[in-house]
CSV table of C-alpha atoms in Angstrom, one decimal:
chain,number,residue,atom,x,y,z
N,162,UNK,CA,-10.7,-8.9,46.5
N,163,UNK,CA,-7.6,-7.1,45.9
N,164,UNK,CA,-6.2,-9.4,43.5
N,165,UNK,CA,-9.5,-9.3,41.4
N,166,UNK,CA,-8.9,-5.7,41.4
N,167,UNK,CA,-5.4,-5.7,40.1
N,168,UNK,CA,-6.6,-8.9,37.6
N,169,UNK,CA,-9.2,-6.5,35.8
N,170,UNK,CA,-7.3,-3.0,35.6
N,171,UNK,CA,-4.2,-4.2,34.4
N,172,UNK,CA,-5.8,-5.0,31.4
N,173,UNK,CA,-7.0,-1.7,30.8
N,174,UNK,CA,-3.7,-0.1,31.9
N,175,UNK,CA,-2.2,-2.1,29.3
N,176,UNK,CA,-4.5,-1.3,26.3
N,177,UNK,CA,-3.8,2.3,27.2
N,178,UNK,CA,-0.3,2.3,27.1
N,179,UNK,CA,-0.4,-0.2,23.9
N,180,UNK,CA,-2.3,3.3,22.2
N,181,UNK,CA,0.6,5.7,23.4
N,182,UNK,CA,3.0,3.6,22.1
N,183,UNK,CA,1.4,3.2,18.7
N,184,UNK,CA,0.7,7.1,18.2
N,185,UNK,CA,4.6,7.7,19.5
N,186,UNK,CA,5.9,5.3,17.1
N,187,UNK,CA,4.1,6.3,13.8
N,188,UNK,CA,5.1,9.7,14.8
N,189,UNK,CA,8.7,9.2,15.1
N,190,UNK,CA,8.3,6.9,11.6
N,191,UNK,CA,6.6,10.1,9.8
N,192,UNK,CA,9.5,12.1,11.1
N,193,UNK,CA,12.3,9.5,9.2
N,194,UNK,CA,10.4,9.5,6.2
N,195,UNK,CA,13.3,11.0,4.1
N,196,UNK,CA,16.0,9.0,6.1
N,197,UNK,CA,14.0,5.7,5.3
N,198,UNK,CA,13.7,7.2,1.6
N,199,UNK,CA,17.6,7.3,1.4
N,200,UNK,CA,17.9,3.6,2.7
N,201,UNK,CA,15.6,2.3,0.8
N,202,UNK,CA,17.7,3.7,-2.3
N,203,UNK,CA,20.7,2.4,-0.7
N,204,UNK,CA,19.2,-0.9,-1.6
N,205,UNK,CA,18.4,-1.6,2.3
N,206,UNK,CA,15.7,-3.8,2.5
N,207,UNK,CA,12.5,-3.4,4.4
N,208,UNK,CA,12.8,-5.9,7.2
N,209,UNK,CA,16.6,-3.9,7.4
N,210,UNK,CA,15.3,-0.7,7.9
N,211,UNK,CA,12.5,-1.8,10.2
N,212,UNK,CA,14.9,-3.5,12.4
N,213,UNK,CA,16.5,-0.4,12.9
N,214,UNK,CA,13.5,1.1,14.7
N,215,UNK,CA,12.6,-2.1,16.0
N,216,UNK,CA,15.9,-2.0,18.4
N,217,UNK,CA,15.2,1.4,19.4
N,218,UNK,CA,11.7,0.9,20.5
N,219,UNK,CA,13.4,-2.3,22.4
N,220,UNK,CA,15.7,-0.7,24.2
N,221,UNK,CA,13.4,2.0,25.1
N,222,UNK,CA,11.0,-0.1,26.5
N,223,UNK,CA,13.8,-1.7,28.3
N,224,UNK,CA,14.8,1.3,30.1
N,225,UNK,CA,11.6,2.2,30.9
N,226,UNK,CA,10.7,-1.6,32.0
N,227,UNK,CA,13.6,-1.4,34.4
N,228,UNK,CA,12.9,1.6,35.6
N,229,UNK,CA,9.0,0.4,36.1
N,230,UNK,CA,10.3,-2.3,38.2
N,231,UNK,CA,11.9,-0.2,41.1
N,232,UNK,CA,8.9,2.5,41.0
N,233,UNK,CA,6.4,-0.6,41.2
N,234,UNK,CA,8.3,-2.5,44.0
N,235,UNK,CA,8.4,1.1,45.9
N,236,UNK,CA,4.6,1.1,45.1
N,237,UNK,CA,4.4,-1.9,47.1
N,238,UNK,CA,5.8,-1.3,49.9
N,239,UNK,CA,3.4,1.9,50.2
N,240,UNK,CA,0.4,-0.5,49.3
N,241,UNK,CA,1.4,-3.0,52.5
N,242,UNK,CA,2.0,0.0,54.8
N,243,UNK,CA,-1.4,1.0,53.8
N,244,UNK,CA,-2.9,-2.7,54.3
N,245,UNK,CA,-1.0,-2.6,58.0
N,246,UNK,CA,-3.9,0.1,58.7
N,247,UNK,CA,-6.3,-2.3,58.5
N,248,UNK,CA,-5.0,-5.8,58.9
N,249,UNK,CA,-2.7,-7.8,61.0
N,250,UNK,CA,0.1,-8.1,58.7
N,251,UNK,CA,3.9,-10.3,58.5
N,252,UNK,CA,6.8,-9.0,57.7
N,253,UNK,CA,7.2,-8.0,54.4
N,254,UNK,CA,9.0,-10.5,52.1
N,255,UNK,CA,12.0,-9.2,50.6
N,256,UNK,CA,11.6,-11.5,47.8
N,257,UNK,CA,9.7,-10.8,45.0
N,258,UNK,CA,7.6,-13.0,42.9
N,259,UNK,CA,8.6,-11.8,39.3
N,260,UNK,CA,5.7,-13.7,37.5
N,261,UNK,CA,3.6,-10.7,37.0
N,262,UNK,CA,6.1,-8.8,36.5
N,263,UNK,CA,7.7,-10.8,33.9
N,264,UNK,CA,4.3,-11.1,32.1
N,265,UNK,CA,3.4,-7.6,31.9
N,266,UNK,CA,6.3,-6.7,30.6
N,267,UNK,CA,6.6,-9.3,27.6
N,268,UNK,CA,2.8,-8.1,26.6
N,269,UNK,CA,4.2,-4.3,26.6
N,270,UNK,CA,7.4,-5.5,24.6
N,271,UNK,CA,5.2,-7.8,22.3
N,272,UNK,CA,2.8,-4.6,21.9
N,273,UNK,CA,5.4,-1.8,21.2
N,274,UNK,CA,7.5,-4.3,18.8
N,275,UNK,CA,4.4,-5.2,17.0
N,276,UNK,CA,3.1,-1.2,16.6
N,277,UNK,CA,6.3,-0.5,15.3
N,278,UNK,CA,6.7,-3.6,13.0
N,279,UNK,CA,2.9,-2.3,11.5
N,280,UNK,CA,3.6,1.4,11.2
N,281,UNK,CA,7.0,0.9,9.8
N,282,UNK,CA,6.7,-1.9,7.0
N,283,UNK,CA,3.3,0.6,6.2
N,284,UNK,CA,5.8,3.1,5.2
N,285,UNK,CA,8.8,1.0,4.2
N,286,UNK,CA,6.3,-0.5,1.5
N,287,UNK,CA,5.7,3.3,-0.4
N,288,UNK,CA,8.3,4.3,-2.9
N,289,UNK,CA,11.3,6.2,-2.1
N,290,UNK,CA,10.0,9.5,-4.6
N,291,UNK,CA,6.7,9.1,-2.6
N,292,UNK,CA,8.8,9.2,1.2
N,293,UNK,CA,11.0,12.3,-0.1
N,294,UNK,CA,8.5,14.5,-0.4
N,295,UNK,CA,6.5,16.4,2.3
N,296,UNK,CA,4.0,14.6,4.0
N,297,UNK,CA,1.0,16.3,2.4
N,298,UNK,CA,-1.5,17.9,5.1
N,299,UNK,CA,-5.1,16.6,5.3
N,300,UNK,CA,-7.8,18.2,3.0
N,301,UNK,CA,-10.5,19.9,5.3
N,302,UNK,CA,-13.5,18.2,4.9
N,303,UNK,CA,-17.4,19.7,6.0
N,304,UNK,CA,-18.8,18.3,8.8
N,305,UNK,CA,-22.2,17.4,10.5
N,306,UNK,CA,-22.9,20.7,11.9
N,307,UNK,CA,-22.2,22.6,8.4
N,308,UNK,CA,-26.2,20.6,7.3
N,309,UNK,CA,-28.1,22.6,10.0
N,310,UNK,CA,-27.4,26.2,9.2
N,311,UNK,CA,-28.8,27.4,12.0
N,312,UNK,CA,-25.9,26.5,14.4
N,313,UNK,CA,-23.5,26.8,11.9
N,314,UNK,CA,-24.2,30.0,10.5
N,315,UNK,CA,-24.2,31.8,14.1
N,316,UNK,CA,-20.3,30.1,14.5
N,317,UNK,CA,-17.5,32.2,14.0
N,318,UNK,CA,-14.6,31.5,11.5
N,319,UNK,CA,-12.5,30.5,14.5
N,320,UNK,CA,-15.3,27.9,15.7
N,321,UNK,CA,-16.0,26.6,12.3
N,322,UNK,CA,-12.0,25.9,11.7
N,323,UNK,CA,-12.0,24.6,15.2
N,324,UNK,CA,-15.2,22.3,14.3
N,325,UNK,CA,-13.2,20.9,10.6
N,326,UNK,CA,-9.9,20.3,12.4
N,327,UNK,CA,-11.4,18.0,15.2
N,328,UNK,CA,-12.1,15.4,12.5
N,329,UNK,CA,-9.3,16.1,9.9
N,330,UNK,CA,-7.0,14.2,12.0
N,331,UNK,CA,-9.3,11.4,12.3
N,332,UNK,CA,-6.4,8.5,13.7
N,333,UNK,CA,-6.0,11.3,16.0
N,334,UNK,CA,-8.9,12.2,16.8
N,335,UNK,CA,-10.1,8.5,17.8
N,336,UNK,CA,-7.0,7.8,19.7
N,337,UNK,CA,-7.6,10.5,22.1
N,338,UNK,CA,-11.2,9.6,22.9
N,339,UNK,CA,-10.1,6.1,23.3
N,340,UNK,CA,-7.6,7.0,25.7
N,341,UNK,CA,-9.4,9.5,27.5
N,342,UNK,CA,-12.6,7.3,27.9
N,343,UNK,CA,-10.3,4.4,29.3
N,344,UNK,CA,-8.8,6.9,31.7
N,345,UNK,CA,-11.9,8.2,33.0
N,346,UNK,CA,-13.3,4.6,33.4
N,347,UNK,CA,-9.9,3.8,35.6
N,348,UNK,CA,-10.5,7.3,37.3
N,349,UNK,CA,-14.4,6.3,38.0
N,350,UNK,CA,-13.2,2.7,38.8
N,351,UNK,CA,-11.1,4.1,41.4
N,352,UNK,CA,-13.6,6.5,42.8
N,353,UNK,CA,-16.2,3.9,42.9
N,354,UNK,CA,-14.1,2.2,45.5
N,355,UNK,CA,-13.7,5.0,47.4
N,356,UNK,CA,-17.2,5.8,47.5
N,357,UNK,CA,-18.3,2.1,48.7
N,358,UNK,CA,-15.3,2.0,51.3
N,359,UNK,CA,-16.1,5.6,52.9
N,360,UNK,CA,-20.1,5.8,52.2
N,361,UNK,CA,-21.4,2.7,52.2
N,362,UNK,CA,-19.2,0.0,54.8
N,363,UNK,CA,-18.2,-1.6,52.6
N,364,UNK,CA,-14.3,-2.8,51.6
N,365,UNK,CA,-11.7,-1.3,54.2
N,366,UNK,CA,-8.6,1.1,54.2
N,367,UNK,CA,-6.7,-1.1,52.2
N,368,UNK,CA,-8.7,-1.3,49.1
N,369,UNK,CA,-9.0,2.8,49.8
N,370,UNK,CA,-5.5,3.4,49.3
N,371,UNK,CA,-5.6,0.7,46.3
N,372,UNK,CA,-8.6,2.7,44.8
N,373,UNK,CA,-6.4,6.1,45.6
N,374,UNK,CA,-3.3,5.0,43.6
N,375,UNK,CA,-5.7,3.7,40.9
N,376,UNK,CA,-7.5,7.7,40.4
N,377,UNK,CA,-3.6,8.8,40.6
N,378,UNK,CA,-2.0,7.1,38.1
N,379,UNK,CA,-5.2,6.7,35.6
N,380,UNK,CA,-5.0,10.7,36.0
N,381,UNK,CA,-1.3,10.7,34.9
N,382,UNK,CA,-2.1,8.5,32.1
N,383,UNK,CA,-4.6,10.9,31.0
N,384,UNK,CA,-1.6,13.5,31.4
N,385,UNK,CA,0.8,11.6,28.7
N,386,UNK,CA,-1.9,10.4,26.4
N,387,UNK,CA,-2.9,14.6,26.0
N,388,UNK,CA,0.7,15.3,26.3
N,389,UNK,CA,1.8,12.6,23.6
N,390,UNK,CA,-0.8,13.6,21.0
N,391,UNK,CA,-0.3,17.1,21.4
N,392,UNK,CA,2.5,17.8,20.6
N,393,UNK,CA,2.2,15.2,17.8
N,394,UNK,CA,-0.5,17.8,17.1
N,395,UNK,CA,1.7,21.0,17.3
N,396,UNK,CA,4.6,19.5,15.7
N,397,UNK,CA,2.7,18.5,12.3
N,398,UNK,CA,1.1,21.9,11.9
N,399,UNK,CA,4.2,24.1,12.2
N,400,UNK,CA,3.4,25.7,9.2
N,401,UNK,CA,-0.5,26.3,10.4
N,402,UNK,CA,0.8,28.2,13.6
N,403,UNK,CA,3.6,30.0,11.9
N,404,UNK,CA,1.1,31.4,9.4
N,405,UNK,CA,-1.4,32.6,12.4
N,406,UNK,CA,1.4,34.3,13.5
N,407,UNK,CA,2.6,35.8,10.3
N,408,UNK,CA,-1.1,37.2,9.9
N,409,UNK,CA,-0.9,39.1,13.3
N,410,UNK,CA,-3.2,36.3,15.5
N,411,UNK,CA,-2.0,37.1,19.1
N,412,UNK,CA,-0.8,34.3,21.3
N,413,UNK,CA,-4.3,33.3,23.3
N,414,UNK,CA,-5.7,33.1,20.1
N,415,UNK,CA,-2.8,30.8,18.0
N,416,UNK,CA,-3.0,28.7,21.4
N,417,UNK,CA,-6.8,28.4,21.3
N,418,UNK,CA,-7.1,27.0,17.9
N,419,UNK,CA,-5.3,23.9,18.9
N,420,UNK,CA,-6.6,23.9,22.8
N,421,UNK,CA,-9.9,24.2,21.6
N,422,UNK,CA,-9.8,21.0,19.4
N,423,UNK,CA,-7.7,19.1,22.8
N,424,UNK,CA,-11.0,20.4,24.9
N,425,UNK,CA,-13.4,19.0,22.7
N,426,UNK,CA,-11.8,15.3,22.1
N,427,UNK,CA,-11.2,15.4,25.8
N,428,UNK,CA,-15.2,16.0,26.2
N,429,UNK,CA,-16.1,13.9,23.7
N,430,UNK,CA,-14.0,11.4,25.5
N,431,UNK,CA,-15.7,11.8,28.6
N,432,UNK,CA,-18.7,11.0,27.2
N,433,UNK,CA,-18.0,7.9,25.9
N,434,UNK,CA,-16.1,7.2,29.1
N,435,UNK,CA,-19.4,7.2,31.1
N,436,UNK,CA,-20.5,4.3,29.7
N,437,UNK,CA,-17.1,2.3,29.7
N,438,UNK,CA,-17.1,3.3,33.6
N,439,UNK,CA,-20.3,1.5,34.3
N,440,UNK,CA,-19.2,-1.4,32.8
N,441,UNK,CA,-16.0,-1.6,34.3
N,442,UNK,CA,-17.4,-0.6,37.5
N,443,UNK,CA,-19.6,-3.4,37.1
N,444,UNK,CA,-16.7,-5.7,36.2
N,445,UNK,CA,-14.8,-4.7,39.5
N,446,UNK,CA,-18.0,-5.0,41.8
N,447,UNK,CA,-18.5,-8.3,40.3
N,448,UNK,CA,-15.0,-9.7,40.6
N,449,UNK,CA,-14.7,-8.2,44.0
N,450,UNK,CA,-18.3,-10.1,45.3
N,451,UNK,CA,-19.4,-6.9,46.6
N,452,UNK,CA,-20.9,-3.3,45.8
N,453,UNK,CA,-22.9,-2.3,42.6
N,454,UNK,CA,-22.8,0.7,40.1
N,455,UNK,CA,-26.2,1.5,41.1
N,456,UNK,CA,-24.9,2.3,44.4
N,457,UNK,CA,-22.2,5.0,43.8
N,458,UNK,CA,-22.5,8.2,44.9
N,459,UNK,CA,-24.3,10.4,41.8
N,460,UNK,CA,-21.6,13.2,42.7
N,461,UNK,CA,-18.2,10.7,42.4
N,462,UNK,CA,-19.7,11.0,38.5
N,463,UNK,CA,-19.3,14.3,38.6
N,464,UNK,CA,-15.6,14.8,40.2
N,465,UNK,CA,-14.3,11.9,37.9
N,466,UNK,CA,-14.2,14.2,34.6
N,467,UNK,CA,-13.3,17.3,36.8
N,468,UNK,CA,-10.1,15.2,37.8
N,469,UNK,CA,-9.6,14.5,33.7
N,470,UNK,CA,-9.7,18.0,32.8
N,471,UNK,CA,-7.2,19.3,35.5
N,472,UNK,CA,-4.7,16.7,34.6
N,473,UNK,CA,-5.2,17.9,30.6
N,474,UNK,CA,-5.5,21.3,31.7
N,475,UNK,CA,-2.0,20.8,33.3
N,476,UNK,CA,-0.5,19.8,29.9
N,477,UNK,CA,-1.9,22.2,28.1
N,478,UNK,CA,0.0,24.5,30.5
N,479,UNK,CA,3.0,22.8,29.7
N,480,UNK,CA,2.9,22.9,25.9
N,481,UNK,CA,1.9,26.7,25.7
N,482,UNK,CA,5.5,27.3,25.5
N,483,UNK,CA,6.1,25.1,22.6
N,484,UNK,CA,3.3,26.7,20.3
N,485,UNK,CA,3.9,30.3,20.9
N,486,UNK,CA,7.6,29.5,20.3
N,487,UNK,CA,7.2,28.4,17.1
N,488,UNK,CA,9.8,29.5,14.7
N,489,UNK,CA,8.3,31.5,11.8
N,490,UNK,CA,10.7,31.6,9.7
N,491,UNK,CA,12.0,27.9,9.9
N,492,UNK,CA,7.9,26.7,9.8
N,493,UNK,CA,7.3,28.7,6.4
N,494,UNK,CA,10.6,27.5,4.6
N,495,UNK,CA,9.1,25.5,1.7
N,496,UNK,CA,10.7,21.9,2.0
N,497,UNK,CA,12.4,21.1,-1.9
């Protein structure tokens, strides 16, 4: 049972981080533009230049694949003194099968390499002119809501910016509602399990500690995903913030125009989550031979998204700093 567990949410682990990596890597590509601009005029070739970034997301994910490898034997040592709660266990091993290891992380190398490769020969393949210049900022486009005037009318400015900017960023926009409906199906995987092991008889101790980790680290995910893509977020619209400032918006108000856009992908995210979590609960219950989605608790659907929106709430805690310390000055300098 618990190896059908781990079989069915690695997968989903994976596909989230695969996302992170993605956004992180286009962002740091958008940031080079210029640098790239100047190689490219050098007479540097595109595979040379993507090669470049290519070596650096390699030996990122190196360091953070070594580092994974201590935290995740550490992990199972608390995993088997969880199991000894339950079962009659031997002596733990001190070797360490390195086949799943291995594996996971070739498919994480395999998927940062190849997000990198994409974004980079994407911009690599522009001309140099084209690269040199500002990235221009996205044209605000009407939405849905802006056809029923009833709702729309009753907005305020504030709310019908808020409403424009959720889908002007629209890679942005989808990425965090992927991520955040994958996290709150790990989340609602995880609390399914504890619902069937301390409601219903079912399972024992060690799949609750399994299914405890599993609502711990799917909420940390959540944490870096909104982290990641918000202060990709804040760090493309210097000049937006710098310019609320300039016209006297105080700082709850310059930190609500981008928050307010984070709480409504988050929500949206959710939503979509829901169904995502009875499929994967399904998945789990089926693998595992016992349990059902029907039988879950109708509250554990309520505490999942309370435990998503505390972990974004956290970062958005975190990142206050970083908008209402936005340079004016250095925001508003026009780029030659």
């Amino acid at each position: 049972k618990v190896e059908a567990i781990g079989y069915v949410l690695v997968v989903v682990f994976l596909l989230v981080t695969a996302l992170v990596v993605l956004s992180t890597m286009t962002r740091l590509l958008d940031e080079e533009r210029s640098q790239i601009a100047c190689l490219k005029t050098l007479g540097y070739s595109s595979t040379g230049i993507i090669s470049k970034y290519l070596l650096f997301a390699l030996i990122a994910t190196g360091i953070g694949g070594v580092g994974a490898y201590f935290v995740g034997i550490g992990l199972a040592y608390f995993l088997y003194v969880v199991f000894n709660y339950s079962f009659r266990m031997p002596p733990m091993s001190s070797h360490v099968v390195l086949l799943f290891y291995v594996l996971t992380f070739i498919l994480i190398v395999v998927a940062t390499l190849a997000a990198t490769a994409i974004s980079g020969y994407k911009m690599t393949e522009d001309r140099p002119a084209n690269l040199l210049r500002p990235k221009p900022p996205k044209a605000g486009k009407k939405v849905i809501l802006e056809r029923i005037p009833v709702l729309w009318n009753r907005l305020s400015f504030k709310y019908k910016s808020t409403m424009r900017n959720v889908l002007r960023y629209k890679s942005r926009f989808f990425m965090t509602v992927i991520a955040v409906a994958f996290s709150t199906a790990l989340v609602m995987a995880g609390l399914g399990l504890v619902d069937m092991c301390l409601f219903h008889d079912f399972g024992s101790g060690a799949i609750l500690g399994i299914a405890s980790v599993i609502v711990v680290f799917a909420g940390l995910l959540t944490a870096v995903v909104i982290y990641t893509l918000t202060n990709i977020n804040i760090s493309e619209r210097n000049r937006e913030i710098a310019t609320l400032m300039v016209l006297g918006y105080h700082n709850g108000e310059v930190t609500g125009y981008i928050y307010r856009e984070v709480l409504i992908n988050s929500f949206i995210g959710i939503l979509v989550g829901y169904p995502l979590s009875a499929l994967l609960l399904w998945v789990v219950f089926k693998t595992m031979g016992l349990g059902s989605v029907g039988e879950v608790s109708w509250f554990m659907w309520l505490i999942a998204p309370v435990i998503v929106m505390l972990f974004t709430g956290f970062v958005m805690l975190i990142l206050i700093r970083k908008i209402i310390k936005v340079d004016m000055n250095e925001s508003l300098k026009a780029i030659e």
